[in-house]
Amino acid sequence: MTFTKPRDLVLAGLVGAVVVYLALRVLYGDLPPLPRLAGITLLVLAVVEALFGFGLRDRIKGTGKAVQPLTAARAVALAKASSVLGAIMVGAWLGVLGYVLPESAEVAAAKHDVASAVVGVVCAAALIAAALWLESCCRTPDDRDDQRRDPIR
């Protein structure tokens, strides 16, 4: 399994932004106001994954109870899925922000939704950071990046 590549996250974010922006252009008038703390769930996931990463890192480095290989594999799978989810949600919230920010001077609901979108972007970015942290914590101590390996072998 390879580590998450930034281009994959950027692509997922762009798709999320475009889809949400286009949907809002068509449906915004029919939607209820966005809850101010709609993105907080992503922050809760980020905190849980970051704490899991700290505990797992210590165990992998040998300072705690040994880690089963399946546990590490599940943690990496969770981290990869969470980073992609975070990227999609950053894109989606940026799509919301891209639509409501220009409208906020004229539409009261859009002005309210700007704050919701900012909270969502920040929380989704925190999820990406925590997921990448968890993924990096699952490296074994002797694990090296492909760039550091001897090309002669």
PDB file of N, CA, C and O in Angstrom, residues 61-123:
ATOM      1  N   LYS A  61       6.764   2.047  17.611  1.00  0.00           N
ATOM      2  CA  LYS A  61       8.172   2.304  17.913  1.00  0.00           C
ATOM      3  C   LYS A  61       8.692   1.421  19.036  1.00  0.00           C
ATOM      4  O   LYS A  61       9.869   1.460  19.363  1.00  0.00           O
ATOM      5  N   GLY A  62       7.821   0.645  19.650  1.00  0.00           N
ATOM      6  CA  GLY A  62       8.269  -0.326  20.634  1.00  0.00           C
ATOM      7  C   GLY A  62       8.182   0.129  22.068  1.00  0.00           C
ATOM      8  O   GLY A  62       8.650  -0.575  22.957  1.00  0.00           O
ATOM      9  N   THR A  63       7.592   1.281  22.340  1.00  0.00           N
ATOM     10  CA  THR A  63       7.512   1.747  23.728  1.00  0.00           C
ATOM     11  C   THR A  63       6.257   1.249  24.431  1.00  0.00           C
ATOM     12  O   THR A  63       6.084   1.504  25.604  1.00  0.00           O
ATOM     13  N   GLY A  64       5.416   0.569  23.721  1.00  0.00           N
ATOM     14  CA  GLY A  64       4.187   0.059  24.330  1.00  0.00           C
ATOM     15  C   GLY A  64       3.914  -1.354  23.866  1.00  0.00           C
ATOM     16  O   GLY A  64       4.799  -2.055  23.387  1.00  0.00           O
ATOM     17  N   LYS A  65       2.685  -1.762  24.018  1.00  0.00           N
ATOM     18  CA  LYS A  65       2.254  -3.089  23.593  1.00  0.00           C
ATOM     19  C   LYS A  65       2.402  -3.212  22.075  1.00  0.00           C
ATOM     20  O   LYS A  65       2.142  -2.270  21.340  1.00  0.00           O
ATOM     21  N   ALA A  66       2.799  -4.383  21.607  1.00  0.00           N
ATOM     22  CA  ALA A  66       3.016  -4.607  20.177  1.00  0.00           C
ATOM     23  C   ALA A  66       1.721  -4.418  19.382  1.00  0.00           C
ATOM     24  O   ALA A  66       0.621  -4.674  19.883  1.00  0.00           O
ATOM     25  N   VAL A  67       1.873  -3.977  18.151  1.00  0.00           N
ATOM     26  CA  VAL A  67       0.729  -3.749  17.268  1.00  0.00           C
ATOM     27  C   VAL A  67       0.576  -4.933  16.325  1.00  0.00           C
ATOM     28  O   VAL A  67       1.544  -5.351  15.678  1.00  0.00           O
ATOM     29  N   GLN A  68      -0.623  -5.450  16.241  1.00  0.00           N
ATOM     30  CA  GLN A  68      -0.911  -6.518  15.295  1.00  0.00           C
ATOM     31  C   GLN A  68      -0.872  -5.939  13.883  1.00  0.00           C
ATOM     32  O   GLN A  68      -1.319  -4.805  13.660  1.00  0.00           O
ATOM     33  N   PRO A  69      -0.348  -6.665  12.911  1.00  0.00           N
ATOM     34  CA  PRO A  69      -0.281  -6.149  11.538  1.00  0.00           C
ATOM     35  C   PRO A  69      -1.652  -5.755  10.980  1.00  0.00           C
ATOM     36  O   PRO A  69      -1.770  -4.768  10.264  1.00  0.00           O
ATOM     37  N   LEU A  70      -2.677  -6.519  11.322  1.00  0.00           N
ATOM     38  CA  LEU A  70      -4.013  -6.197  10.832  1.00  0.00           C
ATOM     39  C   LEU A  70      -4.519  -4.878  11.422  1.00  0.00           C
ATOM     40  O   LEU A  70      -5.199  -4.106  10.741  1.00  0.00           O
ATOM     41  N   THR A  71      -4.163  -4.590  12.651  1.00  0.00           N
ATOM     42  CA  THR A  71      -4.544  -3.319  13.271  1.00  0.00           C
ATOM     43  C   THR A  71      -3.894  -2.152  12.540  1.00  0.00           C
ATOM     44  O   THR A  71      -4.544  -1.145  12.254  1.00  0.00           O
ATOM     45  N   ALA A  72      -2.621  -2.293  12.212  1.00  0.00           N
ATOM     46  CA  ALA A  72      -1.918  -1.240  11.480  1.00  0.00           C
ATOM     47  C   ALA A  72      -2.509  -1.070  10.082  1.00  0.00           C
ATOM     48  O   ALA A  72      -2.682   0.059   9.612  1.00  0.00           O
ATOM     49  N   ALA A  73      -2.841  -2.166   9.431  1.00  0.00           N
ATOM     50  CA  ALA A  73      -3.434  -2.091   8.092  1.00  0.00           C
ATOM     51  C   ALA A  73      -4.796  -1.407   8.146  1.00  0.00           C
ATOM     52  O   ALA A  73      -5.130  -0.597   7.275  1.00  0.00           O
ATOM     53  N   ARG A  74      -5.575  -1.714   9.159  1.00  0.00           N
ATOM     54  CA  ARG A  74      -6.880  -1.056   9.309  1.00  0.00           C
ATOM     55  C   ARG A  74      -6.715   0.437   9.595  1.00  0.00           C
ATOM     56  O   ARG A  74      -7.485   1.254   9.109  1.00  0.00           O
ATOM     57  N   ALA A  75      -5.716   0.773  10.373  1.00  0.00           N
ATOM     58  CA  ALA A  75      -5.462   2.186  10.670  1.00  0.00           C
ATOM     59  C   ALA A  75      -5.064   2.937   9.405  1.00  0.00           C
ATOM     60  O   ALA A  75      -5.507   4.068   9.178  1.00  0.00           O
ATOM     61  N   VAL A  76      -4.237   2.319   8.568  1.00  0.00           N
ATOM     62  CA  VAL A  76      -3.846   2.957   7.311  1.00  0.00           C
ATOM     63  C   VAL A  76      -5.056   3.109   6.400  1.00  0.00           C
ATOM     64  O   VAL A  76      -5.241   4.156   5.761  1.00  0.00           O
ATOM     65  N   ALA A  77      -5.894   2.085   6.328  1.00  0.00           N
ATOM     66  CA  ALA A  77      -7.095   2.174   5.495  1.00  0.00           C
ATOM     67  C   ALA A  77      -8.023   3.287   6.003  1.00  0.00           C
ATOM     68  O   ALA A  77      -8.584   4.047   5.204  1.00  0.00           O
ATOM     69  N   LEU A  78      -8.181   3.383   7.320  1.00  0.00           N
ATOM     70  CA  LEU A  78      -8.986   4.463   7.902  1.00  0.00           C
ATOM     71  C   LEU A  78      -8.387   5.815   7.560  1.00  0.00           C
ATOM     72  O   LEU A  78      -9.099   6.752   7.185  1.00  0.00           O
ATOM     73  N   ALA A  79      -7.074   5.935   7.667  1.00  0.00           N
ATOM     74  CA  ALA A  79      -6.407   7.199   7.383  1.00  0.00           C
ATOM     75  C   ALA A  79      -6.572   7.600   5.926  1.00  0.00           C
ATOM     76  O   ALA A  79      -6.851   8.761   5.619  1.00  0.00           O
ATOM     77  N   LYS A  80      -6.403   6.658   5.020  1.00  0.00           N
ATOM     78  CA  LYS A  80      -6.552   6.962   3.599  1.00  0.00           C
ATOM     79  C   LYS A  80      -7.987   7.372   3.275  1.00  0.00           C
ATOM     80  O   LYS A  80      -8.213   8.348   2.554  1.00  0.00           O
ATOM     81  N   ALA A  81      -8.953   6.661   3.816  1.00  0.00           N
ATOM     82  CA  ALA A  81     -10.353   7.008   3.564  1.00  0.00           C
ATOM     83  C   ALA A  81     -10.696   8.370   4.169  1.00  0.00           C
ATOM     84  O   ALA A  81     -11.404   9.175   3.550  1.00  0.00           O
ATOM     85  N   SER A  82     -10.178   8.646   5.346  1.00  0.00           N
ATOM     86  CA  SER A  82     -10.467   9.924   5.997  1.00  0.00           C
ATOM     87  C   SER A  82      -9.823  11.090   5.270  1.00  0.00           C
ATOM     88  O   SER A  82     -10.409  12.173   5.184  1.00  0.00           O
ATOM     89  N   SER A  83      -8.622  10.900   4.743  1.00  0.00           N
ATOM     90  CA  SER A  83      -7.986  11.997   4.018  1.00  0.00           C
ATOM     91  C   SER A  83      -8.747  12.306   2.731  1.00  0.00           C
ATOM     92  O   SER A  83      -8.908  13.475   2.369  1.00  0.00           O
ATOM     93  N   VAL A  84      -9.240  11.285   2.062  1.00  0.00           N
ATOM     94  CA  VAL A  84     -10.038  11.528   0.852  1.00  0.00           C
ATOM     95  C   VAL A  84     -11.369  12.188   1.220  1.00  0.00           C
ATOM     96  O   VAL A  84     -11.805  13.137   0.560  1.00  0.00           O
ATOM     97  N   LEU A  85     -12.008  11.723   2.287  1.00  0.00           N
ATOM     98  CA  LEU A  85     -13.238  12.363   2.750  1.00  0.00           C
ATOM     99  C   LEU A  85     -12.989  13.829   3.098  1.00  0.00           C
ATOM    100  O   LEU A  85     -13.749  14.705   2.709  1.00  0.00           O
ATOM    101  N   GLY A  86     -11.898  14.083   3.815  1.00  0.00           N
ATOM    102  CA  GLY A  86     -11.568  15.458   4.171  1.00  0.00           C
ATOM    103  C   GLY A  86     -11.344  16.322   2.940  1.00  0.00           C
ATOM    104  O   GLY A  86     -11.785  17.470   2.881  1.00  0.00           O
ATOM    105  N   ALA A  87     -10.668  15.772   1.930  1.00  0.00           N
ATOM    106  CA  ALA A  87     -10.428  16.527   0.700  1.00  0.00           C
ATOM    107  C   ALA A  87     -11.737  16.824  -0.030  1.00  0.00           C
ATOM    108  O   ALA A  87     -11.945  17.948  -0.513  1.00  0.00           O
ATOM    109  N   ILE A  88     -12.612  15.838  -0.102  1.00  0.00           N
ATOM    110  CA  ILE A  88     -13.912  16.065  -0.738  1.00  0.00           C
ATOM    111  C   ILE A  88     -14.690  17.141   0.016  1.00  0.00           C
ATOM    112  O   ILE A  88     -15.292  18.038  -0.585  1.00  0.00           O
ATOM    113  N   MET A  89     -14.653  17.071   1.334  1.00  0.00           N
ATOM    114  CA  MET A  89     -15.403  18.046   2.132  1.00  0.00           C
ATOM    115  C   MET A  89     -14.776  19.443   2.092  1.00  0.00           C
ATOM    116  O   MET A  89     -15.490  20.439   2.110  1.00  0.00           O
ATOM    117  N   VAL A  90     -13.448  19.533   2.033  1.00  0.00           N
ATOM    118  CA  VAL A  90     -12.829  20.853   1.846  1.00  0.00           C
ATOM    119  C   VAL A  90     -13.312  21.434   0.525  1.00  0.00           C
ATOM    120  O   VAL A  90     -13.696  22.605   0.438  1.00  0.00           O
ATOM    121  N   GLY A  91     -13.307  20.598  -0.512  1.00  0.00           N
ATOM    122  CA  GLY A  91     -13.795  21.058  -1.808  1.00  0.00           C
ATOM    123  C   GLY A  91     -15.252  21.467  -1.757  1.00  0.00           C
ATOM    124  O   GLY A  91     -15.637  22.513  -2.294  1.00  0.00           O
ATOM    125  N   ALA A  92     -16.068  20.660  -1.098  1.00  0.00           N
ATOM    126  CA  ALA A  92     -17.492  20.974  -1.010  1.00  0.00           C
ATOM    127  C   ALA A  92     -17.720  22.284  -0.263  1.00  0.00           C
ATOM    128  O   ALA A  92     -18.492  23.145  -0.707  1.00  0.00           O
ATOM    129  N   TRP A  93     -17.042  22.466   0.855  1.00  0.00           N
ATOM    130  CA  TRP A  93     -17.216  23.707   1.616  1.00  0.00           C
ATOM    131  C   TRP A  93     -16.645  24.903   0.859  1.00  0.00           C
ATOM    132  O   TRP A  93     -17.179  26.010   0.955  1.00  0.00           O
ATOM    133  N   LEU A  94     -15.562  24.695   0.112  1.00  0.00           N
ATOM    134  CA  LEU A  94     -15.058  25.787  -0.722  1.00  0.00           C
ATOM    135  C   LEU A  94     -16.029  26.110  -1.848  1.00  0.00           C
ATOM    136  O   LEU A  94     -16.168  27.277  -2.245  1.00  0.00           O
ATOM    137  N   GLY A  95     -16.718  25.091  -2.358  1.00  0.00           N
ATOM    138  CA  GLY A  95     -17.774  25.322  -3.346  1.00  0.00           C
ATOM    139  C   GLY A  95     -18.904  26.143  -2.760  1.00  0.00           C
ATOM    140  O   GLY A  95     -19.421  27.065  -3.398  1.00  0.00           O
ATOM    141  N   VAL A  96     -19.292  25.830  -1.522  1.00  0.00           N
ATOM    142  CA  VAL A  96     -20.315  26.633  -0.837  1.00  0.00           C
ATOM    143  C   VAL A  96     -19.815  28.049  -0.649  1.00  0.00           C
ATOM    144  O   VAL A  96     -20.525  29.027  -0.945  1.00  0.00           O
ATOM    145  N   LEU A  97     -18.592  28.183  -0.180  1.00  0.00           N
ATOM    146  CA  LEU A  97     -18.018  29.505   0.061  1.00  0.00           C
ATOM    147  C   LEU A  97     -17.914  30.306  -1.240  1.00  0.00           C
ATOM    148  O   LEU A  97     -18.210  31.507  -1.264  1.00  0.00           O
ATOM    149  N   GLY A  98     -17.522  29.633  -2.308  1.00  0.00           N
ATOM    150  CA  GLY A  98     -17.426  30.300  -3.602  1.00  0.00           C
ATOM    151  C   GLY A  98     -18.755  30.808  -4.101  1.00  0.00           C
ATOM    152  O   GLY A  98     -18.818  31.800  -4.837  1.00  0.00           O
ATOM    153  N   TYR A  99     -19.832  30.147  -3.720  1.00  0.00           N
ATOM    154  CA  TYR A  99     -21.160  30.607  -4.148  1.00  0.00           C
ATOM    155  C   TYR A  99     -21.720  31.670  -3.206  1.00  0.00           C
ATOM    156  O   TYR A  99     -22.251  32.681  -3.660  1.00  0.00           O
ATOM    157  N   VAL A 100     -21.626  31.453  -1.900  1.00  0.00           N
ATOM    158  CA  VAL A 100     -22.302  32.366  -0.966  1.00  0.00           C
ATOM    159  C   VAL A 100     -21.520  33.642  -0.687  1.00  0.00           C
ATOM    160  O   VAL A 100     -22.125  34.657  -0.339  1.00  0.00           O
ATOM    161  N   LEU A 101     -20.215  33.633  -0.833  1.00  0.00           N
ATOM    162  CA  LEU A 101     -19.439  34.835  -0.539  1.00  0.00           C
ATOM    163  C   LEU A 101     -19.827  36.010  -1.435  1.00  0.00           C
ATOM    164  O   LEU A 101     -20.092  37.109  -0.927  1.00  0.00           O
ATOM    165  N   PRO A 102     -19.910  35.828  -2.752  1.00  0.00           N
ATOM    166  CA  PRO A 102     -20.353  36.953  -3.576  1.00  0.00           C
ATOM    167  C   PRO A 102     -21.812  37.366  -3.316  1.00  0.00           C
ATOM    168  O   PRO A 102     -22.167  38.528  -3.465  1.00  0.00           O
ATOM    169  N   GLU A 103     -22.636  36.420  -2.907  1.00  0.00           N
ATOM    170  CA  GLU A 103     -24.050  36.696  -2.659  1.00  0.00           C
ATOM    171  C   GLU A 103     -24.300  37.302  -1.277  1.00  0.00           C
ATOM    172  O   GLU A 103     -25.378  37.818  -1.008  1.00  0.00           O
ATOM    173  N   SER A 104     -23.316  37.245  -0.396  1.00  0.00           N
ATOM    174  CA  SER A 104     -23.541  37.647   1.000  1.00  0.00           C
ATOM    175  C   SER A 104     -23.823  39.131   1.166  1.00  0.00           C
ATOM    176  O   SER A 104     -24.424  39.525   2.166  1.00  0.00           O
ATOM    177  N   ALA A 105     -23.422  39.949   0.222  1.00  0.00           N
ATOM    178  CA  ALA A 105     -23.710  41.386   0.317  1.00  0.00           C
ATOM    179  C   ALA A 105     -25.193  41.683   0.082  1.00  0.00           C
ATOM    180  O   ALA A 105     -25.713  42.683   0.594  1.00  0.00           O
ATOM    181  N   GLU A 106     -25.869  40.802  -0.640  1.00  0.00           N
ATOM    182  CA  GLU A 106     -27.263  41.055  -1.006  1.00  0.00           C
ATOM    183  C   GLU A 106     -28.264  40.118  -0.340  1.00  0.00           C
ATOM    184  O   GLU A 106     -29.422  40.480  -0.166  1.00  0.00           O
ATOM    185  N   VAL A 107     -27.844  38.919   0.011  1.00  0.00           N
ATOM    186  CA  VAL A 107     -28.767  37.903   0.536  1.00  0.00           C
ATOM    187  C   VAL A 107     -28.386  37.584   1.978  1.00  0.00           C
ATOM    188  O   VAL A 107     -27.251  37.187   2.254  1.00  0.00           O
ATOM    189  N   ALA A 108     -29.335  37.740   2.895  1.00  0.00           N
ATOM    190  CA  ALA A 108     -29.065  37.508   4.317  1.00  0.00           C
ATOM    191  C   ALA A 108     -28.708  36.049   4.598  1.00  0.00           C
ATOM    192  O   ALA A 108     -27.839  35.767   5.416  1.00  0.00           O
ATOM    193  N   ALA A 109     -29.384  35.122   3.926  1.00  0.00           N
ATOM    194  CA  ALA A 109     -29.095  33.695   4.141  1.00  0.00           C
ATOM    195  C   ALA A 109     -27.670  33.367   3.704  1.00  0.00           C
ATOM    196  O   ALA A 109     -26.981  32.582   4.350  1.00  0.00           O
ATOM    197  N   ALA A 110     -27.221  33.980   2.634  1.00  0.00           N
ATOM    198  CA  ALA A 110     -25.857  33.735   2.166  1.00  0.00           C
ATOM    199  C   ALA A 110     -24.838  34.279   3.165  1.00  0.00           C
ATOM    200  O   ALA A 110     -23.794  33.672   3.393  1.00  0.00           O
ATOM    201  N   LYS A 111     -25.151  35.419   3.774  1.00  0.00           N
ATOM    202  CA  LYS A 111     -24.250  35.985   4.781  1.00  0.00           C
ATOM    203  C   LYS A 111     -24.105  35.033   5.965  1.00  0.00           C
ATOM    204  O   LYS A 111     -23.018  34.832   6.501  1.00  0.00           O
ATOM    205  N   HIS A 112     -25.213  34.421   6.375  1.00  0.00           N
ATOM    206  CA  HIS A 112     -25.189  33.427   7.455  1.00  0.00           C
ATOM    207  C   HIS A 112     -24.385  32.192   7.038  1.00  0.00           C
ATOM    208  O   HIS A 112     -23.642  31.627   7.842  1.00  0.00           O
ATOM    209  N   ASP A 113     -24.527  31.780   5.794  1.00  0.00           N
ATOM    210  CA  ASP A 113     -23.877  30.562   5.326  1.00  0.00           C
ATOM    211  C   ASP A 113     -22.374  30.727   5.120  1.00  0.00           C
ATOM    212  O   ASP A 113     -21.652  29.725   5.054  1.00  0.00           O
ATOM    213  N   VAL A 114     -21.873  31.945   5.034  1.00  0.00           N
ATOM    214  CA  VAL A 114     -20.425  32.159   4.916  1.00  0.00           C
ATOM    215  C   VAL A 114     -19.718  31.605   6.150  1.00  0.00           C
ATOM    216  O   VAL A 114     -18.715  30.902   6.049  1.00  0.00           O
ATOM    217  N   ALA A 115     -20.252  31.917   7.324  1.00  0.00           N
ATOM    218  CA  ALA A 115     -19.641  31.418   8.566  1.00  0.00           C
ATOM    219  C   ALA A 115     -19.685  29.888   8.621  1.00  0.00           C
ATOM    220  O   ALA A 115     -18.707  29.246   9.040  1.00  0.00           O
ATOM    221  N   SER A 116     -20.782  29.306   8.186  1.00  0.00           N
ATOM    222  CA  SER A 116     -20.895  27.846   8.171  1.00  0.00           C
ATOM    223  C   SER A 116     -19.845  27.226   7.248  1.00  0.00           C
ATOM    224  O   SER A 116     -19.226  26.216   7.583  1.00  0.00           O
ATOM    225  N   ALA A 117     -19.638  27.852   6.098  1.00  0.00           N
ATOM    226  CA  ALA A 117     -18.675  27.334   5.136  1.00  0.00           C
ATOM    227  C   ALA A 117     -17.243  27.444   5.670  1.00  0.00           C
ATOM    228  O   ALA A 117     -16.437  26.530   5.481  1.00  0.00           O
ATOM    229  N   VAL A 118     -16.938  28.542   6.351  1.00  0.00           N
ATOM    230  CA  VAL A 118     -15.591  28.706   6.912  1.00  0.00           C
ATOM    231  C   VAL A 118     -15.332  27.650   7.981  1.00  0.00           C
ATOM    232  O   VAL A 118     -14.265  27.021   8.018  1.00  0.00           O
ATOM    233  N   VAL A 119     -16.299  27.429   8.855  1.00  0.00           N
ATOM    234  CA  VAL A 119     -16.161  26.380   9.877  1.00  0.00           C
ATOM    235  C   VAL A 119     -15.969  25.023   9.209  1.00  0.00           C
ATOM    236  O   VAL A 119     -15.121  24.222   9.615  1.00  0.00           O
ATOM    237  N   GLY A 120     -16.731  24.756   8.161  1.00  0.00           N
ATOM    238  CA  GLY A 120     -16.612  23.489   7.451  1.00  0.00           C
ATOM    239  C   GLY A 120     -15.255  23.292   6.816  1.00  0.00           C
ATOM    240  O   GLY A 120     -14.671  22.205   6.895  1.00  0.00           O
ATOM    241  N   VAL A 121     -14.715  24.338   6.188  1.00  0.00           N
ATOM    242  CA  VAL A 121     -13.392  24.237   5.557  1.00  0.00           C
ATOM    243  C   VAL A 121     -12.322  23.952   6.602  1.00  0.00           C
ATOM    244  O   VAL A 121     -11.466  23.078   6.416  1.00  0.00           O
ATOM    245  N   VAL A 122     -12.367  24.671   7.712  1.00  0.00           N
ATOM    246  CA  VAL A 122     -11.357  24.487   8.763  1.00  0.00           C
ATOM    247  C   VAL A 122     -11.432  23.079   9.343  1.00  0.00           C
ATOM    248  O   VAL A 122     -10.403  22.411   9.526  1.00  0.00           O
ATOM    249  N   CYS A 123     -12.626  22.602   9.628  1.00  0.00           N
ATOM    250  CA  CYS A 123     -12.780  21.261  10.218  1.00  0.00           C
ATOM    251  C   CYS A 123     -12.376  20.165   9.233  1.00  0.00           C
ATOM    252  O   CYS A 123     -11.741  19.176   9.629  1.00  0.00           O
TER     253      CYS A 123
END
